[in-house]
PDB file of C-alpha atoms and ligand atoms in Angstrom:
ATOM      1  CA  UNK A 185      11.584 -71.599-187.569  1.00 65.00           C
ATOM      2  CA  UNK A 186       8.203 -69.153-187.319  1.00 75.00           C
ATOM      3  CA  UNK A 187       6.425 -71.868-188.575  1.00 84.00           C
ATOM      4  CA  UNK A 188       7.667 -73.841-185.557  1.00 85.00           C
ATOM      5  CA  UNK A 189       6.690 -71.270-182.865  1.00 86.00           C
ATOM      6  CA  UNK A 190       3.045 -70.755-184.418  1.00 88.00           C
ATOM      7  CA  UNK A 191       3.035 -74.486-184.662  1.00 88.00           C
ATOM      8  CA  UNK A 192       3.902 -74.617-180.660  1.00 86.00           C
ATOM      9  CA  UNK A 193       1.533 -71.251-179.947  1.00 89.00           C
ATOM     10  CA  UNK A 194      -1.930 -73.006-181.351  1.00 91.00           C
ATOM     11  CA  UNK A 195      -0.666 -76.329-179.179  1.00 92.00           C
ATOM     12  CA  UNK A 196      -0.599 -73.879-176.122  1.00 92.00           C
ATOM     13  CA  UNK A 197      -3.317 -72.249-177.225  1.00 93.00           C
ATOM     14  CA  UNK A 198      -4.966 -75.239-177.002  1.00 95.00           C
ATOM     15  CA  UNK A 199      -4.502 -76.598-174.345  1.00 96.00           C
ATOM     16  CA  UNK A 200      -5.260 -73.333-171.963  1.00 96.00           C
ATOM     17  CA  UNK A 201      -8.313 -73.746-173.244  1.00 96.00           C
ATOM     18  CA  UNK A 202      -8.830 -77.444-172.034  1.00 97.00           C
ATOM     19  CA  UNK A 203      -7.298 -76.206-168.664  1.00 97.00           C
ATOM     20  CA  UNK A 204      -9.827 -73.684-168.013  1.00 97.00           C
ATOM     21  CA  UNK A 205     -12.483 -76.006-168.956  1.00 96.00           C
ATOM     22  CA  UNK A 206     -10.791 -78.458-165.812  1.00 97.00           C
ATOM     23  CA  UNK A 207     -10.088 -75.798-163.552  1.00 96.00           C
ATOM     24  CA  UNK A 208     -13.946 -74.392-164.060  1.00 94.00           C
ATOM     25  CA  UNK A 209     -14.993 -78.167-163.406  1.00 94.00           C
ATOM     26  CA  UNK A 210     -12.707 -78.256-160.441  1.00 96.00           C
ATOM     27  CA  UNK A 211     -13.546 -74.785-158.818  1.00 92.00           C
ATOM     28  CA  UNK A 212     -17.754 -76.109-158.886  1.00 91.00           C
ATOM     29  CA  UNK A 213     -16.945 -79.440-157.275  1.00 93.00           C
ATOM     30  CA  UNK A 214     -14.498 -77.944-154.952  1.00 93.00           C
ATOM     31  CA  UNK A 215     -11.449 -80.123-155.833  1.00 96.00           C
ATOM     32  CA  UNK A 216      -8.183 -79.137-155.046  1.00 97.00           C
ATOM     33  CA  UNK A 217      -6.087 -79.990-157.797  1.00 98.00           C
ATOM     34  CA  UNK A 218      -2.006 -79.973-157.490  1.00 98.00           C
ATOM     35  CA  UNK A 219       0.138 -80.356-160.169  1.00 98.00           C
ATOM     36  CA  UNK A 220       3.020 -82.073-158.792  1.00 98.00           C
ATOM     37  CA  UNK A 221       6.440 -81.405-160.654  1.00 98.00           C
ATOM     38  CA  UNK A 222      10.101 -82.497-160.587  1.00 98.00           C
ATOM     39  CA  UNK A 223      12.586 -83.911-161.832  1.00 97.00           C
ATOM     40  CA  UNK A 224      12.761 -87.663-162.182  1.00 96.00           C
ATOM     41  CA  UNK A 225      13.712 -89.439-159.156  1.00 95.00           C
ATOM     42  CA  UNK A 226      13.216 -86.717-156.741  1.00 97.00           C
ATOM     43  CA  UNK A 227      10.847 -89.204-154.897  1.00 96.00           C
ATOM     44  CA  UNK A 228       7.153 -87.846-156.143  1.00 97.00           C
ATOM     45  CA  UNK A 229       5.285 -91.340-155.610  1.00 97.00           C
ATOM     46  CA  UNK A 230       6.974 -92.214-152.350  1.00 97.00           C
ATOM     47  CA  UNK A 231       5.737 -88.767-151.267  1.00 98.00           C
ATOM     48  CA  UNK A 232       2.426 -89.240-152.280  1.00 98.00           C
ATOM     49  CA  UNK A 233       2.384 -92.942-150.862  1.00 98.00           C
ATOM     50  CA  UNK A 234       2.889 -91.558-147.796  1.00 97.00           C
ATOM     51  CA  UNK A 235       1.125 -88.739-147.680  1.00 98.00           C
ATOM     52  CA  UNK A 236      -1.987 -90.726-148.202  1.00 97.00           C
ATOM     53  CA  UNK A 237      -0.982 -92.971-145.521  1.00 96.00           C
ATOM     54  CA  UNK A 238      -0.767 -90.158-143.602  1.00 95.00           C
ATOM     55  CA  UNK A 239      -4.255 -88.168-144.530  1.00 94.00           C
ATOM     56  CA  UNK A 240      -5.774 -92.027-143.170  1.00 87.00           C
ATOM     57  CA  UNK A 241      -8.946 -91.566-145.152  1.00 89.00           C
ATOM     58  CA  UNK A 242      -9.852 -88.267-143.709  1.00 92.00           C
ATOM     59  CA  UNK A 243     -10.121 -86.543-146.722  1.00 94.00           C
ATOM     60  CA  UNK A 244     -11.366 -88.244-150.337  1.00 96.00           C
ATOM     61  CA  UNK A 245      -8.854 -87.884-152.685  1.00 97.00           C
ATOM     62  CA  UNK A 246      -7.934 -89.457-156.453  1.00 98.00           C
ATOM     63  CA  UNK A 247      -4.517 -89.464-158.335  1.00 98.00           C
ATOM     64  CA  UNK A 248      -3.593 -89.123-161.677  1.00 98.00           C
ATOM     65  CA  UNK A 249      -0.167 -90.735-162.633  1.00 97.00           C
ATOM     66  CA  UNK A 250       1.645 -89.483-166.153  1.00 97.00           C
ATOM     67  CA  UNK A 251       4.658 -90.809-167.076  1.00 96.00           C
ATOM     68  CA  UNK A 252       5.708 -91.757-170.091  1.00 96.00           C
ATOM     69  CA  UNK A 253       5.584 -95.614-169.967  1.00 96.00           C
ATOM     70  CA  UNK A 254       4.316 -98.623-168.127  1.00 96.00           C
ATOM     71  CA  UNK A 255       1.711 -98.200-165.048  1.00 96.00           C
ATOM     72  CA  UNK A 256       4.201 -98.779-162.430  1.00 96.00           C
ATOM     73  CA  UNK A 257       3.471 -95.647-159.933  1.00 96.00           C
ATOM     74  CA  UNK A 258      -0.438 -96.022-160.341  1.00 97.00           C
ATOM     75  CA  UNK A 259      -0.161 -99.984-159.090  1.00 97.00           C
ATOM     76  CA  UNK A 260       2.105 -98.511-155.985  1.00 97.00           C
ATOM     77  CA  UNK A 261      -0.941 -95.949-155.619  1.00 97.00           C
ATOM     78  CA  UNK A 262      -3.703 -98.205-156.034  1.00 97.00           C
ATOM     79  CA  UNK A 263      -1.941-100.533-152.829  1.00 97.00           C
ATOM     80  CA  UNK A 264      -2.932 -97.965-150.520  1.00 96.00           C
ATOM     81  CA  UNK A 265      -6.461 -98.196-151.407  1.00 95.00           C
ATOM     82  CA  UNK A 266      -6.565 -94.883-153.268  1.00 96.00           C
ATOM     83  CA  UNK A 267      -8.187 -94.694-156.619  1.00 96.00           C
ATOM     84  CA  UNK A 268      -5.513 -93.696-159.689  1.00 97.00           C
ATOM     85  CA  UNK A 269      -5.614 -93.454-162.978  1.00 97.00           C
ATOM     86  CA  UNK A 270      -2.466 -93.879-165.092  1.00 97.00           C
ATOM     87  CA  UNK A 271      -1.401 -91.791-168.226  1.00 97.00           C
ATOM     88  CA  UNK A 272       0.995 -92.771-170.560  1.00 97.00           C
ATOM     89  CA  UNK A 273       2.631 -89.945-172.656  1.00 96.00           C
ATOM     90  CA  UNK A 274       4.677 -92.432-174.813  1.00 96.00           C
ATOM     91  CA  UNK A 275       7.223 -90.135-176.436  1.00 94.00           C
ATOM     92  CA  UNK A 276       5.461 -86.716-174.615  1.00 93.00           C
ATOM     93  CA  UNK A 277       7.769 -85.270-171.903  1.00 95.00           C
ATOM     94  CA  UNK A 278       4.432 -83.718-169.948  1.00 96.00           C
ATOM     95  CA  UNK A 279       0.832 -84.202-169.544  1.00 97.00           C
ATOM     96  CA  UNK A 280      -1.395 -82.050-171.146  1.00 97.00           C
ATOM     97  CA  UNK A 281      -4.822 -80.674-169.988  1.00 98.00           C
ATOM     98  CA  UNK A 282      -6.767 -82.630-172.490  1.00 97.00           C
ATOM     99  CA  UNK A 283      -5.513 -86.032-171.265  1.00 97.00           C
ATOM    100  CA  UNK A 284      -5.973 -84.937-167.220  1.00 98.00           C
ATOM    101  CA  UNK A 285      -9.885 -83.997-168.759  1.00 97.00           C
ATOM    102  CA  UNK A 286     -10.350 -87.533-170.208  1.00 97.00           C
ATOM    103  CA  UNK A 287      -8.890 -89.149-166.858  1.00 97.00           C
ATOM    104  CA  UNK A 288     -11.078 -86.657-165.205  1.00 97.00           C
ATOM    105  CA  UNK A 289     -14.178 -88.577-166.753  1.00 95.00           C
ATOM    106  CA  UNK A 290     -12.894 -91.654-165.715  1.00 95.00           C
ATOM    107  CA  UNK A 291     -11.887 -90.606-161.835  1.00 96.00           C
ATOM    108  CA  UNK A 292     -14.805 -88.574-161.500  1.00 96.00           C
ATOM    109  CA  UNK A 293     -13.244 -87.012-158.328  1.00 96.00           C
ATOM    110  CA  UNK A 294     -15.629 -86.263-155.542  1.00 95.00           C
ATOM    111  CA  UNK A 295     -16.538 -82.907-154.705  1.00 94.00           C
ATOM    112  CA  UNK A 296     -14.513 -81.443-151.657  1.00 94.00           C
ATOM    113  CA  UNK A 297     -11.796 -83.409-152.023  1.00 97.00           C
ATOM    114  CA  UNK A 298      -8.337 -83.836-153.361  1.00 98.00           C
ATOM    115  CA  UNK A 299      -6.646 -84.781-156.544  1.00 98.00           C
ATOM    116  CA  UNK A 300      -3.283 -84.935-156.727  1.00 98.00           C
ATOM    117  CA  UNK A 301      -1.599 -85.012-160.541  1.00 98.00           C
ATOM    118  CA  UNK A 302       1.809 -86.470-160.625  1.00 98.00           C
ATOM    119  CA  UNK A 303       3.112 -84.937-163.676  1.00 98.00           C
ATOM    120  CA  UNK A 304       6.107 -87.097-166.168  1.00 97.00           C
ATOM    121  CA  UNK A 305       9.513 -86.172-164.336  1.00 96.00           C
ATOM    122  CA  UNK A 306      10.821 -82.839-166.353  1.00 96.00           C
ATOM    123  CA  UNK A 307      11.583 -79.535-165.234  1.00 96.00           C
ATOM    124  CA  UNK A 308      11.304 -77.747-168.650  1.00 96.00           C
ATOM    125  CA  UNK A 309       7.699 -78.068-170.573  1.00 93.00           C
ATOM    126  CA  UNK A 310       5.568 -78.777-167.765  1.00 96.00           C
ATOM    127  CA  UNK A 311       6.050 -75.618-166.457  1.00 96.00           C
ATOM    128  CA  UNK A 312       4.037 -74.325-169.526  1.00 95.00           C
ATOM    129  CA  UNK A 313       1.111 -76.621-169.895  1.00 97.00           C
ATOM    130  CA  UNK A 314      -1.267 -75.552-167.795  1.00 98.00           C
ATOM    131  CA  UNK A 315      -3.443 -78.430-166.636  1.00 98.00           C
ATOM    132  CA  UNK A 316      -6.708 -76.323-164.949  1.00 98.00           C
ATOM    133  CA  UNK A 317      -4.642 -76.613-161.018  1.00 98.00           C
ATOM    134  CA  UNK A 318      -4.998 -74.756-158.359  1.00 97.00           C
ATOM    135  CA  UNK A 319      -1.622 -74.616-158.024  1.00 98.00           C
ATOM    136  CA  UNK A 320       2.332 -76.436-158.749  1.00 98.00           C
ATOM    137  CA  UNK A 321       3.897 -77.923-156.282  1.00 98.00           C
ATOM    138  CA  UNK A 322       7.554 -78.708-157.303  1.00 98.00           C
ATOM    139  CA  UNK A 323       9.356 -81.490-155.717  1.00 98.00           C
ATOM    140  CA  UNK A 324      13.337 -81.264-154.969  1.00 98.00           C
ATOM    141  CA  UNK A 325      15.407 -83.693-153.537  1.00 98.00           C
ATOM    142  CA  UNK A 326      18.283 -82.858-151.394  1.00 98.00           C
ATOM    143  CA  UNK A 327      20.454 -85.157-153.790  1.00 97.00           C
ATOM    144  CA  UNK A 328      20.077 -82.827-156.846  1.00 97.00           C
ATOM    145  CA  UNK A 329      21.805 -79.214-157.093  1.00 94.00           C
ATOM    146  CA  UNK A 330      21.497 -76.045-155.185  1.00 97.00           C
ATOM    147  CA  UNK A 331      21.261 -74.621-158.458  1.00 97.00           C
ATOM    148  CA  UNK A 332      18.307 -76.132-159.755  1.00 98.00           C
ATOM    149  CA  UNK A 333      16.202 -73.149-159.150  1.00 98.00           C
ATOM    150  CA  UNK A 334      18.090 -70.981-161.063  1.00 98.00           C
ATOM    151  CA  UNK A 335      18.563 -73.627-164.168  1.00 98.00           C
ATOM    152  CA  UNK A 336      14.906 -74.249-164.330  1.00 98.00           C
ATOM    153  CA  UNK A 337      13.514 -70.815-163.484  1.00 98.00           C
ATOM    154  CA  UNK A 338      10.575 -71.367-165.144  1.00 98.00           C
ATOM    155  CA  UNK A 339       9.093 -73.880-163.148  1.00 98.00           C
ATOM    156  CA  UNK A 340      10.421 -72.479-159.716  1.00 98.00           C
ATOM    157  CA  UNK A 341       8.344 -69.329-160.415  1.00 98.00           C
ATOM    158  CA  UNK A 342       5.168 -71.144-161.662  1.00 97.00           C
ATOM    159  CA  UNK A 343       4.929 -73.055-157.925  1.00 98.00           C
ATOM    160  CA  UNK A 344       3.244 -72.261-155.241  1.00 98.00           C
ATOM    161  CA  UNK A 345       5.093 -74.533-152.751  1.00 98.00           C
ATOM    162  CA  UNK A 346       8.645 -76.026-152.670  1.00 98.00           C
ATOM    163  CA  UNK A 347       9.114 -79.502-151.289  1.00 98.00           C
ATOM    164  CA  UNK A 348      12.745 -80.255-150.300  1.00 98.00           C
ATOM    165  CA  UNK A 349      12.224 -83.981-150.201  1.00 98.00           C
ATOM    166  CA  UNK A 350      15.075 -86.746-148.847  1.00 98.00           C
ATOM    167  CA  UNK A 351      16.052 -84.730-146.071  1.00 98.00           C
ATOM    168  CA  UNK A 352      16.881 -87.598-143.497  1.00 97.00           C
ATOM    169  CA  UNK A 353      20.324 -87.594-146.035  1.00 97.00           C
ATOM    170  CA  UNK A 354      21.003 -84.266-145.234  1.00 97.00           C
ATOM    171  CA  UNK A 355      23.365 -85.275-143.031  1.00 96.00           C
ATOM    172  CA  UNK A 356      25.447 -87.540-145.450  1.00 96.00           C
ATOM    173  CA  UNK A 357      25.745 -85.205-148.145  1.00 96.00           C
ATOM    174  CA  UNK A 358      26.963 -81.728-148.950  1.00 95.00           C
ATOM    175  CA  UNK A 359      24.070 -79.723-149.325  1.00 96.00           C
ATOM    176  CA  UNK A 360      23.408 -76.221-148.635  1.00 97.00           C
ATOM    177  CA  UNK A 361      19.708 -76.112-147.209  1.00 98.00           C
ATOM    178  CA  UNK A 362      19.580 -72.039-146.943  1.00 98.00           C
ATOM    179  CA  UNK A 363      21.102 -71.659-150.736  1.00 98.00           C
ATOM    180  CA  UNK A 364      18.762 -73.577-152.635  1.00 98.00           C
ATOM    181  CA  UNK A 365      15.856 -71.624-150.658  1.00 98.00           C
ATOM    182  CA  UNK A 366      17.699 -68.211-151.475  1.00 98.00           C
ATOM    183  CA  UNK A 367      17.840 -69.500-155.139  1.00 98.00           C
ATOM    184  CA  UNK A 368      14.092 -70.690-154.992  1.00 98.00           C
ATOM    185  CA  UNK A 369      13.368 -67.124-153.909  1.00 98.00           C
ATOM    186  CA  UNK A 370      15.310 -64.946-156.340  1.00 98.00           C
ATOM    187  CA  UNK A 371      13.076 -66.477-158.984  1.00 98.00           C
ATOM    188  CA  UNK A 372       9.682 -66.504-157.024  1.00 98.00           C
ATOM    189  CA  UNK A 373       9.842 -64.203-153.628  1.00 98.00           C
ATOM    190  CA  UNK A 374       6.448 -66.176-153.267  1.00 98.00           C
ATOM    191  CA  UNK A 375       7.377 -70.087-152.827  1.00 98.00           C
ATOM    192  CA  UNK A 376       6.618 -71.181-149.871  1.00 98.00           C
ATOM    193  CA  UNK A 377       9.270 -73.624-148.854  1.00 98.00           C
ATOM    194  CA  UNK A 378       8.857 -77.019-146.493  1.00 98.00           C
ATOM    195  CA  UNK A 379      11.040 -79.658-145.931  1.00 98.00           C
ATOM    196  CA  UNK A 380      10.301 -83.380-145.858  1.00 98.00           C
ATOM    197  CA  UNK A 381      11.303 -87.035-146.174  1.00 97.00           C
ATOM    198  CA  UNK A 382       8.987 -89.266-147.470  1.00 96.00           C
ATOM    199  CA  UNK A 383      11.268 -92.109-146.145  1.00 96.00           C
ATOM    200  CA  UNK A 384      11.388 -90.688-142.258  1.00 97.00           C
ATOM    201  CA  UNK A 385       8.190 -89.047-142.257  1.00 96.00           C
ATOM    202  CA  UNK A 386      10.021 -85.700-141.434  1.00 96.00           C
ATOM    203  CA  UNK A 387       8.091 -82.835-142.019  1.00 97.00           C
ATOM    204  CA  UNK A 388       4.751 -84.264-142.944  1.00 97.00           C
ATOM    205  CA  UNK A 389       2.745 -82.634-140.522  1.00 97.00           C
ATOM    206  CA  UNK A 390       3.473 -79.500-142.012  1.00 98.00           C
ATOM    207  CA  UNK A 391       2.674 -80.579-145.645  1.00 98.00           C
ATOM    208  CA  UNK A 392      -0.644 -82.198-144.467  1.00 97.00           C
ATOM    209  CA  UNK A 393      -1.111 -78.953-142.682  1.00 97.00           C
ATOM    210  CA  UNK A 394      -0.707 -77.163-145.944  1.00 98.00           C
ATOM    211  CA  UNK A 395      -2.765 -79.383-147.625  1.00 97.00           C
ATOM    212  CA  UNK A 396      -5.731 -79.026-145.468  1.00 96.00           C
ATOM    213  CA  UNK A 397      -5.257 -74.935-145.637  1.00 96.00           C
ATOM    214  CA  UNK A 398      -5.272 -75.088-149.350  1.00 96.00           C
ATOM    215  CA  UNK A 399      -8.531 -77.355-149.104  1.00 96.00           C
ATOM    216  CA  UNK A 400     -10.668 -75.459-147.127  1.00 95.00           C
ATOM    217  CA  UNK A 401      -9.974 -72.133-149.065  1.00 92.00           C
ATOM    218  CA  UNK A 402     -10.949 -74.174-152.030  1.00 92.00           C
ATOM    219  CA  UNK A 403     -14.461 -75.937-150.503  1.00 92.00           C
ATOM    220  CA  UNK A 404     -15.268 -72.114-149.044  1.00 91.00           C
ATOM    221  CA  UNK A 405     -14.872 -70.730-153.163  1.00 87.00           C
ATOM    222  CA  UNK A 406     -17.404 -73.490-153.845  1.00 88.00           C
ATOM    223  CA  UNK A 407     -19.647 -72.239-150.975  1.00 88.00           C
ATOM    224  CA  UNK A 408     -18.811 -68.750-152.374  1.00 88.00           C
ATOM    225  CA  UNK A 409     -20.081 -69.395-155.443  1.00 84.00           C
ATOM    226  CA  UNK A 410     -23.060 -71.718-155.039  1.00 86.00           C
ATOM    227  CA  UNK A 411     -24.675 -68.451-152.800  1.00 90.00           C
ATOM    228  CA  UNK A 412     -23.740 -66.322-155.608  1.00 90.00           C
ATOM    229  CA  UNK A 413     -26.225 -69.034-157.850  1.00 88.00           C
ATOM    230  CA  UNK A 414     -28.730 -69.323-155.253  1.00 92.00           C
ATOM    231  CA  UNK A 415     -28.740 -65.673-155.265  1.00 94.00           C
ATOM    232  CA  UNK A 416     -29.427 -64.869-158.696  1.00 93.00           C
ATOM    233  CA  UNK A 417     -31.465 -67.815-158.948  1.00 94.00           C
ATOM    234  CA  UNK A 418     -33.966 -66.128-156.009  1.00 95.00           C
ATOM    235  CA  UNK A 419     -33.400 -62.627-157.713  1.00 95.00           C
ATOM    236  CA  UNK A 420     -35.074 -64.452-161.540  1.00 95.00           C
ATOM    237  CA  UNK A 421     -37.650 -66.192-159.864  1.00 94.00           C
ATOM    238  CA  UNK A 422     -38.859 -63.287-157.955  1.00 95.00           C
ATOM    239  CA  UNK A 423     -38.712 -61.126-162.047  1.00 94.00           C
ATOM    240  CA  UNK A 424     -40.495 -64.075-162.869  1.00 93.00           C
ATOM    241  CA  UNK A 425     -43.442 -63.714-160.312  1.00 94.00           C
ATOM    242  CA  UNK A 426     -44.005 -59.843-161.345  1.00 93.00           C
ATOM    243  CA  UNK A 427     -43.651 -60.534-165.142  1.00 92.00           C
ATOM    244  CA  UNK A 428     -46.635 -63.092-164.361  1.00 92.00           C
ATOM    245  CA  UNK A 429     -48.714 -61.083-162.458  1.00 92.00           C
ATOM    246  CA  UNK A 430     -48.383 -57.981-164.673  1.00 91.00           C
ATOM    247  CA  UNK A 431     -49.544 -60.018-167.527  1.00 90.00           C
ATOM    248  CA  UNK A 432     -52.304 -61.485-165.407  1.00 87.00           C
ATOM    249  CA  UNK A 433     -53.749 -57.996-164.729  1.00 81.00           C
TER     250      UNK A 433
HETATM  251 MG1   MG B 330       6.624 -91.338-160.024  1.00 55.69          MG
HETATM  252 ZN1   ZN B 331       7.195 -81.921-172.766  1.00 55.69          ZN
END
């Protein structure tokens, strides 16, 4: 049993240290990376299908697709012109940061722009690998449980944003809109919450909106910290003039 838990530390271990490598590479190019997280079925590729449909080439963006067989979602992403690359976990219930870095070299995202990971359908150990994001976005359809939140609190509090996807069946189904947001909240007083239907098209301006916010905050960091460089680049070069001519004298 101990020897289990070290066993499942150094994998962790691990694998925060492939993350920060990723989310170092992202920060400098100014990608915005979501990790995108549900259950399975909660309607992740539609989403993303039309989201892209919806951003009409205004911004670049790249997907990565994980699941745990066959390259089914990355075909239905590749039809709407985007660029995807697919992962396949075989018996692994999550992606890990050291398979998003080797899809990385093969997507070579482009700087200022998005890249959207659509992680294997699971609530539980995804909410632990780290994968170098900027932040989770977890996905929950209107035809699962109220109660989700509280069963998986885990992954609730590592999000940043709530979707509440499949809402044009609100109406034909017995679900309680304001109790799964109360639940989302008593495990992360943070989430933002929006509600959408990837089928209806409900809601997307919002989540574009969102999208675009989270963007820009993440192209100003790179403009941040390429002044920072230029900086201290000026500030050496300037040392380097003096050192010169005091040994010229
Ligand atoms: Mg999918
Ligand atoms: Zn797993």
């Amino acid at each position: 049993m101990l020897r289990q838990v070290q066993v499942e530390r150094d994998i962790l271990a691990k694998n925060d240290a492939f993350a920060a490598a990723n989310r170092l590479r992202f920060e400098q190019d100014g990608v915005l990376a979501l990790n995108l997280v549900s259950s399975p079925g909660s309607g992740k590729t539609s989403l993303l299908v039309r989201t892209i449909a919806a951003l009409q080439g205004s911004v670049p963006l790249a997907v990565i697709e994980g699941d745990q067989q066959t390259s089914l979602d990355a075909e239905r992403i590749r039809e709407t012109g985007a660029r995807a690359e697919q992962i396949n976990t075989g018996k692994g219930c999550h992606l890990d940061a050291l398979r998003v870095q080797q899809a990385l070299d093969e997507l070579a995202p482009a700087p200022a722009s998005l890249l959207f990971i659509e992680n294997v359908g699971n609530l539980v150990c995804p909410a632990g690998f780290d994968l170098g994001e900027a932040a989770k976005v977890v996905i929950l359809s209107v035809t699962e449980g109220e109660d989700k939140p509280l069963k998986y609190p885990d992954m609730f509090r590592a999000a940043r944003l709530m979707l509440l996807n499949k809402c044009d069946l609100l109406p034909h189904l017995r679900f309680d809109v304001a109790q799964v947001i109360a639940n989302a909240r008593r495990v992360n007083p943070d989430i933002a919450v929006l509600q959408v239907s990837a089928e209806t098209g409900e809601g997307m301006d919002a989540w574009l909106d969102w999208l675009h916010g989270e963007l820009a905050s993440a192209v100003s960091r790179r403009e941040e910290s390429v002044t920072a460089l230029k900086k201290r680049v000026a500030e050496l070069e300037t040392q380097l003039l003096s050192l010169r001519a005091s040994l010229a004298e």
